[in-house]
Short mmCIF file of C-alpha atoms and ligand atoms in Angstrom, two decimals:
data_model
loop_
_atom_site.label_atom_id
_atom_site.label_comp_id
_atom_site.label_asym_id
_atom_site.label_seq_id
_atom_site.Cartn_x
_atom_site.Cartn_y
_atom_site.Cartn_z
CA PHE A 258 46.39 9.37 17.26
CA GLU A 259 47.71 11.13 20.26
CA ALA A 260 47.40 9.60 23.67
CA ARG A 261 45.65 10.97 26.71
CA PHE A 262 48.47 9.76 28.92
CA ASN A 263 52.11 9.22 28.44
CA ILE A 264 53.13 5.82 29.73
CA PRO A 265 56.67 5.46 31.03
CA HIS A 266 59.07 3.27 29.08
CA LEU A 267 62.33 1.84 30.39
CA THR A 268 64.33 3.68 27.74
CA ASP A 269 63.37 6.85 29.61
CA ILE A 270 65.69 5.97 32.46
CA PHE A 271 68.64 7.04 30.38
CA HIS A 272 67.00 10.31 29.36
CA ASP A 273 65.54 13.12 31.35
CA ALA A 274 62.35 11.79 32.81
CA LEU A 275 59.44 12.48 30.54
CA PRO A 276 56.98 14.80 32.19
CA ILE A 277 53.75 13.19 33.25
CA PRO A 278 51.34 15.26 31.20
CA SER A 279 48.89 17.35 33.12
CA THR A 280 46.88 18.04 30.00
CA PHE A 281 45.61 15.41 27.63
CA CYS A 282 46.64 14.66 24.10
CA LEU A 283 50.40 14.72 24.61
CA LYS A 284 52.18 12.60 22.11
CA MET A 285 53.59 9.47 23.67
CA ARG A 286 57.15 8.50 22.91
CA THR A 287 56.92 5.01 21.51
CA PRO A 288 59.45 2.47 22.73
CA THR A 289 60.84 1.85 19.27
CA GLU A 290 61.92 5.49 18.91
CA ASP A 291 64.38 4.95 21.71
CA PHE A 292 65.46 1.38 21.82
CA ALA A 293 65.62 0.99 18.09
CA ASP A 294 64.47 -2.48 17.24
CA GLY A 295 64.44 -4.38 20.52
CA TYR A 296 64.51 -8.14 20.26
CA PRO A 297 62.10 -10.10 18.10
CA SER A 298 59.40 -11.88 20.04
CA ASP A 299 59.80 -15.63 19.43
CA GLU A 300 56.20 -16.34 20.23
CA LYS A 301 53.82 -15.18 17.54
CA TRP A 302 50.87 -14.57 19.93
CA HIS A 303 48.46 -14.92 17.01
CA GLY A 304 49.12 -11.29 16.08
CA TYR A 305 50.72 -8.21 17.60
CA ILE A 306 49.59 -4.91 18.98
CA ASN A 307 51.14 -1.86 17.33
CA ASN A 308 52.68 0.62 19.76
CA ASN A 309 50.50 3.34 18.29
CA ASP A 310 47.22 1.47 18.76
CA ARG A 311 44.82 3.46 20.92
CA VAL A 312 41.55 2.88 22.75
CA LEU A 313 38.92 5.59 23.12
CA LEU A 314 38.28 6.43 26.77
CA LYS A 315 34.69 7.63 26.52
CA VAL A 316 32.33 6.40 23.87
CA ILE A 317 29.21 8.46 24.44
CA ARG A 318 28.47 11.84 22.89
CA TYR A 319 25.65 13.78 24.54
CA SER A 320 23.75 15.98 22.16
CA SER A 321 22.92 18.37 24.94
CA PRO A 322 24.21 19.11 28.45
CA THR A 323 20.66 18.48 29.63
CA SER A 324 20.72 14.83 28.51
CA ALA A 325 20.42 12.58 31.56
CA GLY A 326 23.89 11.61 32.73
CA ALA A 327 25.68 14.37 30.80
CA GLU A 328 26.44 16.24 34.00
CA CYS A 329 28.73 13.38 35.07
CA ILE A 330 31.22 14.13 32.31
CA ASP A 331 34.13 16.40 33.12
CA PRO A 332 33.01 19.68 31.45
CA ASP A 333 36.47 20.32 29.98
CA CYS A 334 36.55 16.97 28.25
CA THR A 335 32.99 16.54 27.05
CA TRP A 336 33.68 16.99 23.39
CA VAL A 337 37.29 15.88 23.26
CA GLU A 338 38.19 12.41 22.14
CA GLN A 339 40.64 10.88 24.58
CA TRP A 340 42.78 7.94 23.60
CA VAL A 341 44.84 5.59 25.74
CA HIS A 342 47.42 2.94 24.96
CA ARG A 343 46.21 -0.46 23.87
CA ALA A 344 47.56 -3.43 25.81
CA GLY A 345 48.91 -6.63 24.32
CA PRO A 346 51.96 -8.39 22.83
CA ARG A 347 54.49 -6.38 20.83
CA GLU A 348 56.49 -7.71 17.91
CA ARG A 349 59.74 -6.31 19.31
CA ILE A 350 60.42 -6.89 22.98
CA TYR A 351 62.68 -5.05 25.39
CA PHE A 352 63.94 -8.01 27.44
CA LYS A 353 65.68 -11.20 26.43
CA PRO A 354 63.58 -13.90 28.16
CA GLU A 355 66.65 -15.80 29.34
CA GLU A 356 67.86 -12.68 31.17
CA VAL A 357 64.61 -12.12 33.02
CA LYS A 358 64.00 -12.85 36.67
CA ALA A 359 60.35 -12.07 37.35
CA ALA A 360 58.73 -11.67 40.75
CA ILE A 361 55.07 -11.48 41.72
CA VAL A 362 53.78 -9.91 44.92
CA THR A 363 50.22 -9.59 46.29
CA CYS A 364 49.44 -6.94 48.93
CA GLY A 365 46.50 -5.49 50.88
CA GLY A 366 43.34 -7.48 51.56
CA LEU A 367 42.03 -10.57 49.79
CA CYS A 368 40.04 -10.26 46.58
CA PRO A 369 38.56 -13.01 44.39
CA GLY A 370 40.81 -13.65 41.39
CA LEU A 371 44.27 -13.08 42.88
CA ASN A 372 45.25 -16.68 42.18
CA ASP A 373 43.89 -16.45 38.65
CA VAL A 374 46.12 -13.45 37.93
CA ILE A 375 49.19 -15.05 39.54
CA ARG A 376 48.58 -18.19 37.48
CA GLN A 377 48.23 -16.34 34.21
CA ILE A 378 51.31 -14.20 34.79
CA VAL A 379 53.39 -17.32 35.43
CA ILE A 380 52.00 -19.16 32.40
CA THR A 381 52.54 -16.17 30.08
CA LEU A 382 56.08 -15.63 31.36
CA GLU A 383 56.83 -19.28 30.62
CA ILE A 384 55.45 -18.91 27.09
CA TYR A 385 57.90 -16.01 26.57
CA GLY A 386 60.63 -18.41 27.71
CA VAL A 387 61.30 -17.02 31.18
CA LYS A 388 62.84 -19.62 33.49
CA LYS A 389 63.28 -17.63 36.70
CA ILE A 390 59.87 -16.80 38.21
CA VAL A 391 59.38 -16.30 41.92
CA GLY A 392 56.62 -15.29 44.30
CA ILE A 393 57.34 -12.84 47.12
CA PRO A 394 55.49 -14.15 50.20
CA PHE A 395 53.12 -12.00 52.24
CA GLY A 396 53.17 -8.75 50.31
CA TYR A 397 55.99 -6.22 50.44
CA ARG A 398 56.98 -7.72 53.81
CA GLY A 399 58.39 -10.69 51.92
CA PHE A 400 61.18 -8.43 50.65
CA SER A 401 62.57 -7.79 54.10
CA GLU A 402 61.27 -10.13 56.76
CA GLU A 403 63.64 -12.81 58.04
CA GLY A 404 62.45 -16.33 57.38
CA LEU A 405 60.30 -15.44 54.36
CA SER A 406 62.01 -16.89 51.33
CA GLU A 407 60.88 -16.40 47.75
CA MET A 408 58.67 -19.12 46.28
CA PRO A 409 59.76 -20.63 42.94
CA LEU A 410 56.81 -20.57 40.53
CA SER A 411 56.13 -22.59 37.40
CA ARG A 412 53.11 -23.72 35.43
CA LYS A 413 53.15 -26.92 37.47
CA VAL A 414 52.93 -25.00 40.76
CA VAL A 415 50.13 -22.69 39.62
CA GLN A 416 48.14 -25.07 37.43
CA ASN A 417 45.15 -25.40 39.78
CA VAL A 418 45.52 -22.43 42.13
CA HIS A 419 42.59 -20.57 40.56
CA LEU A 420 40.26 -23.27 41.83
CA SER A 421 40.44 -21.75 45.29
CA GLY A 422 40.17 -18.20 46.59
CA GLY A 423 42.80 -16.27 48.54
CA SER A 424 46.38 -15.73 47.40
CA LEU A 425 48.87 -18.55 46.91
CA LEU A 426 51.57 -16.09 47.97
CA GLY A 427 49.80 -14.62 51.00
CA VAL A 428 49.08 -10.94 51.56
CA SER A 429 49.97 -8.33 54.17
CA ARG A 430 49.81 -4.64 54.99
CA GLY A 431 52.73 -2.42 56.02
CA GLY A 432 56.30 -3.58 55.49
CA PRO A 433 59.69 -2.18 54.40
CA ASN A 434 60.33 1.21 52.84
CA VAL A 435 60.78 1.56 49.10
CA SER A 436 64.55 1.89 49.19
CA ASP A 437 64.86 -1.39 51.12
CA ILE A 438 62.53 -3.11 48.65
CA VAL A 439 64.67 -1.97 45.71
CA ASP A 440 67.86 -3.03 47.57
CA SER A 441 66.31 -6.45 48.00
CA MET A 442 65.27 -6.60 44.32
CA GLU A 443 68.80 -5.69 43.24
CA ALA A 444 70.28 -8.34 45.53
CA ARG A 445 67.93 -10.97 44.11
CA GLY A 446 68.44 -9.85 40.51
CA ILE A 447 64.76 -9.17 39.89
CA ASN A 448 64.19 -7.18 36.69
CA MET A 449 60.43 -7.65 36.30
CA LEU A 450 58.05 -7.03 39.17
CA PHE A 451 54.33 -7.71 38.99
CA VAL A 452 52.41 -6.05 41.77
CA LEU A 453 48.85 -7.09 42.56
CA GLY A 454 47.14 -4.72 44.94
CA GLY A 455 44.97 -1.69 45.58
CA ASN A 456 45.74 2.01 45.73
CA GLY A 457 48.31 1.61 48.52
CA THR A 458 50.12 -1.17 46.70
CA HIS A 459 50.10 0.85 43.48
CA ALA A 460 51.50 3.91 45.27
CA GLY A 461 54.25 1.56 46.46
CA ALA A 462 54.73 0.13 42.95
CA ASN A 463 55.07 3.61 41.48
CA ALA A 464 57.59 4.55 44.16
CA ILE A 465 59.56 1.36 43.37
CA HIS A 466 59.44 2.27 39.67
CA ASN A 467 60.77 5.77 40.43
CA GLU A 468 63.49 4.44 42.71
CA CYS A 469 64.61 1.96 40.01
CA ARG A 470 64.66 4.82 37.52
CA LYS A 471 66.74 6.93 39.89
CA ARG A 472 69.22 4.08 40.20
CA GLN A 473 69.10 3.55 36.42
CA LEU A 474 68.00 -0.06 36.80
CA ARG A 475 66.35 -1.74 33.83
CA VAL A 476 63.45 -3.04 35.90
CA ALA A 477 59.86 -3.18 34.66
CA VAL A 478 57.29 -2.61 37.41
CA VAL A 479 53.76 -3.47 36.29
CA GLY A 480 50.64 -3.34 38.44
CA VAL A 481 47.38 -5.25 38.23
CA PRO A 482 44.71 -3.32 40.14
CA LYS A 483 43.10 -5.42 42.83
CA THR A 484 40.15 -3.67 44.34
CA ILE A 485 36.97 -5.49 45.11
CA ASP A 486 35.38 -2.03 45.56
CA ASN A 487 35.85 -1.24 41.85
CA ASP A 488 37.16 2.21 42.79
CA ILE A 489 39.97 2.63 40.24
CA LEU A 490 39.66 5.62 37.91
CA LEU A 491 39.05 5.17 34.18
CA MET A 492 38.46 1.42 34.29
CA ASP A 493 35.18 -0.29 33.41
CA LYS A 494 35.71 -2.64 36.32
CA THR A 495 38.41 -4.36 38.32
CA PHE A 496 38.71 -8.09 38.96
CA GLY A 497 36.84 -9.50 41.94
CA PHE A 498 34.04 -6.96 41.69
CA ASP A 499 31.68 -9.15 39.68
CA THR A 500 32.25 -12.08 42.03
CA ALA A 501 31.65 -9.84 45.04
CA VAL A 502 28.35 -8.59 43.65
CA GLU A 503 27.30 -12.16 42.88
CA GLU A 504 28.30 -13.48 46.30
CA ALA A 505 26.58 -10.53 48.01
CA GLN A 506 23.31 -11.84 46.55
CA ARG A 507 23.46 -14.77 48.95
CA ALA A 508 23.73 -12.46 51.97
CA ILE A 509 20.97 -10.18 50.66
CA ASN A 510 18.69 -13.10 49.95
CA SER A 511 19.26 -14.48 53.46
CA ALA A 512 18.50 -11.07 54.94
CA TYR A 513 15.36 -10.88 52.81
CA ILE A 514 14.16 -14.32 53.92
CA GLU A 515 14.88 -13.52 57.57
CA ALA A 516 13.05 -10.19 57.31
CA HIS A 517 10.19 -11.58 55.28
CA SER A 518 9.63 -14.56 57.59
CA ALA A 519 9.75 -12.55 60.82
CA TYR A 520 6.90 -10.51 62.21
CA ARG A 521 7.89 -6.97 61.22
CA GLY A 522 11.34 -8.05 60.16
CA ILE A 523 14.19 -5.77 59.11
CA GLY A 524 17.31 -7.22 57.47
CA ILE A 525 20.50 -5.16 57.31
CA VAL A 526 23.44 -6.23 55.11
CA LYS A 527 26.78 -4.44 55.21
CA LEU A 528 28.86 -4.73 52.05
CA MET A 529 32.38 -3.61 51.08
CA GLY A 530 33.00 -0.10 49.75
CA ARG A 531 35.21 2.24 51.78
CA SER A 532 34.83 5.29 49.58
CA SER A 533 32.74 3.93 46.72
CA GLY A 534 29.33 2.32 46.82
CA PHE A 535 29.62 0.28 43.62
CA ILE A 536 29.19 -3.12 45.29
CA ALA A 537 26.17 -1.96 47.33
CA MET A 538 24.60 -0.29 44.30
CA HIS A 539 25.14 -3.22 41.93
CA ALA A 540 24.14 -5.82 44.53
CA SER A 541 20.93 -3.87 45.20
CA LEU A 542 20.18 -3.67 41.49
CA ALA A 543 20.94 -7.34 40.94
CA SER A 544 18.93 -8.66 43.88
CA GLY A 545 15.78 -6.61 43.48
CA GLN A 546 15.20 -7.27 47.20
CA ILE A 547 16.64 -4.08 48.65
CA ASP A 548 14.41 -1.28 49.94
CA ILE A 549 17.16 1.06 51.06
CA CYS A 550 20.68 1.30 49.62
CA LEU A 551 23.12 3.54 51.50
CA ILE A 552 26.48 4.49 49.94
CA PRO A 553 29.35 6.79 50.98
CA GLU A 554 28.76 9.18 48.09
CA VAL A 555 25.21 10.10 49.06
CA HIS A 556 24.55 11.83 52.36
CA PHE A 557 21.60 10.61 54.41
CA ASN A 558 19.96 11.31 57.76
CA LEU A 559 19.01 8.50 60.11
CA HIS A 560 16.62 10.47 62.30
CA GLY A 561 13.94 13.06 61.55
CA PRO A 562 10.79 12.88 59.44
CA HIS A 563 12.76 12.20 56.23
CA GLY A 564 15.39 9.94 57.79
CA VAL A 565 16.13 6.29 57.13
CA LEU A 566 14.41 5.18 60.36
CA SER A 567 11.07 6.80 59.63
CA HIS A 568 11.16 5.27 56.13
CA LEU A 569 11.74 1.88 57.77
CA LYS A 570 8.66 2.49 59.89
CA TYR A 571 6.71 3.32 56.72
CA LEU A 572 7.97 0.12 55.05
CA LEU A 573 6.97 -2.04 58.03
CA GLU A 574 3.51 -0.46 58.00
CA THR A 575 3.03 -0.87 54.24
CA LYS A 576 5.04 -3.98 53.29
CA GLY A 577 5.52 -5.71 56.64
CA SER A 578 9.29 -6.07 56.21
CA ALA A 579 12.33 -4.22 54.85
CA VAL A 580 15.88 -4.93 53.70
CA VAL A 581 18.71 -2.40 53.91
CA CYS A 582 22.06 -2.61 52.13
CA VAL A 583 24.79 -0.34 53.48
CA ALA A 584 28.34 0.16 52.17
CA GLU A 585 31.05 0.12 54.87
CA GLY A 586 32.11 3.70 54.16
CA ALA A 587 28.58 5.13 54.31
CA GLY A 588 27.43 7.35 57.18
CA GLN A 589 30.87 7.60 58.78
CA ASP A 590 29.89 11.05 60.12
CA PHE A 591 27.51 9.32 62.57
CA LEU A 592 30.33 7.34 64.16
CA GLN A 593 32.89 8.21 66.76
CA LYS A 594 36.26 8.91 65.07
CA THR A 595 38.93 6.65 66.56
CA ASN A 596 41.95 7.86 64.56
CA ALA A 597 43.10 4.22 64.59
CA LYS A 598 45.14 3.17 61.55
CA ASP A 599 46.11 -0.21 60.11
CA ALA A 600 49.69 -1.31 59.36
CA SER A 601 49.55 0.46 55.98
CA GLY A 602 48.33 3.74 57.47
CA ASN A 603 44.69 3.41 56.31
CA ILE A 604 42.14 4.84 58.75
CA VAL A 605 40.12 2.10 60.47
CA PHE A 606 36.43 2.82 59.91
CA GLY A 607 33.71 2.64 62.51
CA ASP A 608 31.16 -0.14 61.88
CA ILE A 609 28.14 1.49 60.20
CA GLY A 610 26.32 -1.86 60.02
CA VAL A 611 26.42 -2.40 63.77
CA HIS A 612 25.50 1.25 64.34
CA LEU A 613 22.51 0.99 62.02
CA GLN A 614 21.34 -2.19 63.73
CA HIS A 615 21.66 -0.53 67.14
CA GLU A 616 19.90 2.68 66.11
CA THR A 617 17.08 0.77 64.41
CA LYS A 618 16.41 -1.37 67.48
CA LYS A 619 16.54 1.69 69.71
CA TYR A 620 14.20 3.70 67.48
CA PHE A 621 11.46 1.05 67.31
CA LYS A 622 11.74 0.39 71.04
CA GLU A 623 11.32 4.12 71.72
CA ILE A 624 8.24 4.48 69.51
CA GLY A 625 6.79 1.26 70.94
CA ILE A 626 6.44 -0.60 67.64
CA PRO A 627 7.79 -4.16 67.44
CA ALA A 628 10.57 -4.75 64.93
CA ASP A 629 12.76 -7.83 64.50
CA VAL A 630 16.18 -6.61 63.33
CA LYS A 631 18.76 -9.04 61.83
CA TYR A 632 22.23 -7.96 60.76
CA ILE A 633 24.53 -9.76 58.30
CA ASP A 634 28.15 -8.83 57.55
CA PRO A 635 29.38 -11.18 54.79
CA THR A 636 32.65 -9.24 54.11
CA TYR A 637 35.22 -11.96 54.77
CA MET A 638 33.07 -14.68 53.24
CA ILE A 639 32.92 -12.68 50.02
CA ARG A 640 36.61 -11.72 49.93
CA ALA A 641 37.72 -15.34 50.25
CA VAL A 642 35.66 -16.98 47.50
CA ARG A 643 37.17 -17.99 44.17
CA ALA A 644 36.53 -15.82 41.13
CA ASN A 645 33.42 -16.44 39.06
CA ALA A 646 33.60 -17.08 35.31
CA SER A 647 33.49 -13.46 34.24
CA ASP A 648 36.22 -12.45 36.71
CA GLY A 649 38.19 -15.54 35.68
CA ILE A 650 38.28 -14.23 32.12
CA LEU A 651 39.16 -10.69 33.23
CA CYS A 652 42.02 -12.02 35.41
CA THR A 653 43.34 -14.11 32.55
CA VAL A 654 43.47 -11.18 30.15
CA LEU A 655 44.91 -8.78 32.75
CA GLY A 656 47.59 -11.32 33.72
CA GLN A 657 48.62 -11.88 30.10
CA ASN A 658 48.68 -8.15 29.38
CA ALA A 659 50.74 -7.38 32.48
CA VAL A 660 53.45 -9.65 31.11
CA HIS A 661 53.16 -8.20 27.58
CA GLY A 662 53.53 -4.70 29.06
CA ALA A 663 56.68 -5.63 30.96
CA PHE A 664 58.18 -7.31 27.88
CA ALA A 665 57.36 -4.24 25.79
CA GLY A 666 59.55 -2.29 28.20
CA TYR A 667 56.91 -0.26 29.97
CA SER A 668 57.26 0.40 33.69
CA GLY A 669 55.22 2.28 36.27
CA ILE A 670 52.08 1.19 34.45
CA THR A 671 48.99 -0.74 35.35
CA VAL A 672 46.62 -2.77 33.20
CA GLY A 673 42.91 -2.27 32.91
CA ILE A 674 39.82 -2.51 30.78
CA CYS A 675 38.33 0.61 29.19
CA ASN A 676 35.21 0.33 27.05
CA THR A 677 35.72 -3.42 26.75
CA HIS A 678 39.28 -3.00 25.42
CA TYR A 679 42.42 -3.69 27.43
CA VAL A 680 44.80 -0.80 28.03
CA TYR A 681 47.96 0.37 29.81
CA LEU A 682 47.72 3.42 32.04
CA PRO A 683 50.37 5.28 34.06
CA ILE A 684 49.93 4.39 37.74
CA PRO A 685 49.67 7.97 39.11
CA GLU A 686 46.73 8.73 36.81
CA VAL A 687 44.56 5.95 38.17
CA ILE A 688 45.32 6.25 41.89
CA SER A 689 45.19 10.02 42.36
CA TYR A 690 41.78 9.57 43.99
CA PRO A 691 39.21 6.77 44.19
CA ARG A 692 36.56 6.39 41.53
CA VAL A 693 33.17 6.94 43.14
CA VAL A 694 29.52 6.49 42.26
CA ASP A 695 28.26 9.72 40.73
CA PRO A 696 24.92 10.56 42.39
CA ASN A 697 23.89 12.12 39.04
CA SER A 698 24.67 8.98 37.08
CA ARG A 699 22.03 6.92 35.35
CA MET A 700 23.12 3.86 37.31
CA TRP A 701 22.45 5.47 40.70
CA HIS A 702 19.11 6.74 39.39
CA ARG A 703 18.26 3.21 38.23
CA CYS A 704 19.13 1.95 41.70
CA LEU A 705 16.78 4.52 43.24
CA THR A 706 14.08 3.46 40.79
CA SER A 707 14.60 -0.14 41.87
CA THR A 708 14.53 0.50 45.64
CA ARG A 709 11.93 3.30 45.51
CA GLN A 710 13.79 4.96 48.38
CA PRO A 711 13.36 8.71 48.95
CA ASP A 712 16.17 11.21 49.59
CA PHE A 713 16.95 10.89 53.29
CA ILE A 714 17.53 14.59 53.86
P1 ATP B 170 43.32 -2.82 49.74
O1 ATP B 170 42.43 -2.30 48.68
O2 ATP B 170 43.09 -4.25 50.05
O3 ATP B 170 43.35 -1.94 50.93
P2 ATP B 170 45.90 -1.71 49.21
O4 ATP B 170 46.92 -2.00 48.19
O5 ATP B 170 45.34 -0.33 49.21
O6 ATP B 170 44.78 -2.81 49.08
P3 ATP B 170 47.33 -1.21 51.68
O7 ATP B 170 47.37 -2.03 52.90
O8 ATP B 170 46.86 0.19 51.78
O9 ATP B 170 46.49 -2.06 50.65
O10 ATP B 170 48.80 -1.15 51.04
C1 ATP B 170 49.49 -2.32 50.61
C2 ATP B 170 50.96 -2.14 50.69
O11 ATP B 170 51.37 -0.95 50.04
C3 ATP B 170 51.47 -2.07 52.12
O12 ATP B 170 52.54 -2.97 52.24
C4 ATP B 170 51.87 -0.63 52.30
O13 ATP B 170 53.00 -0.51 53.14
C5 ATP B 170 52.22 -0.18 50.89
N1 ATP B 170 51.91 1.23 50.69
C6 ATP B 170 50.73 1.83 50.94
N2 ATP B 170 50.78 3.15 50.62
C7 ATP B 170 52.03 3.38 50.15
C8 ATP B 170 52.73 4.54 49.67
N3 ATP B 170 52.11 5.74 49.59
N4 ATP B 170 54.00 4.40 49.29
C9 ATP B 170 54.63 3.20 49.36
N5 ATP B 170 54.03 2.07 49.80
C10 ATP B 170 52.76 2.15 50.20
MG1 MG B 171 43.58 0.49 49.90
#
């Protein structure tokens, strides 16, 4: 089976860099072709993954382009089977465990499950026999900032960290440039780096991987995608997403009770989702209490006869109350652009939730109809909770596979779940743009069926 993507292996650093394929179905160079046998893995892992094992990317075959949902599939790839590399332990490993110094770093914002992944990486490294495991404090900043020393990690240290949310290591945005990070890694003797973060962090991880390759360092850089928004390409879901959807139910239910108990009550809940409305869509579907779901992918008007506000008026007249769920990246065109950026260079968004609350109050005041508007923003309450059971399992498997990938000698890769199987993917392929809700998808249509909302245009 040929693979959709070539994943970089450390043996490549002594050859001309393999081209990152722009077309699919390029044959991957397996590690064993280059580093002969590697070392035998002492741990048996209850079975090994063969380097040529593959996972099918898309499992549905539409019999006709008119089948509902078929328009979401890339037209060039509709009928082509695409395979990606299966994750897991290899029988021959690239590193001798006693020569490994592994480091873990967590960057960006908080996401449920970070501690679960850290814990599992440490435990799996110890099973391989690695003695030197450290945490880099406060994201990439921990590589350069005075007074931030690396944190020794062991099973004992991480045993119970998954019982609370947040990150044991701390997180941050911004920080040193890639060359300084690699200088620091060289000075510390780090030859395995596990990077937990979103698109920015992964761009950094890929740059670190390339810099190591340029310097011909045998360093494995492996990412674990952390995005509560679930906006990473090709993956079924990312850790923290399930927990976020579950926790969002509490905010939605409170908004519903407030709206339902008030005379002509309107509840507005803002949820995470900078470019993708997955959390808002799934939380709306799960709760069954949402009348209007607004996401960045679907344009809407606030004013006018078909706008959100006149639908709210209709809902108050017919149902007596209404609940709105809005993703943070939705309706940004209504807001004043500030051009403000955070320490990592991400544009700071205007607050659509506050704007919606303001406009709703103003509208009902102007038309002289009473409306009791309540606004809830549960963002930081959701980000800080501990992972639920399903995310706990996902984090455990991703953490184990991150370590297996590094030991297999892959670098510049990230781990994910595709069609319920765990896979390795080259970082650039999954961060080239954010995965978004397809307005033609069945899931969005189901959400519309559930809310009964019209098109606001
Ligand atoms: P979140 O989803 O929480 O925003 P993120 O990983 O996208 O997570 P960022 O703050 O954007 O969070 O980036 C995290 C780290 O990655 C920062 O330390 C930032 O300096 C670094 N970084 C971001 N983009 C790049 C890039 N293109 N090249 C190198 N490093 C980057
Ligand atoms: Mg980001």
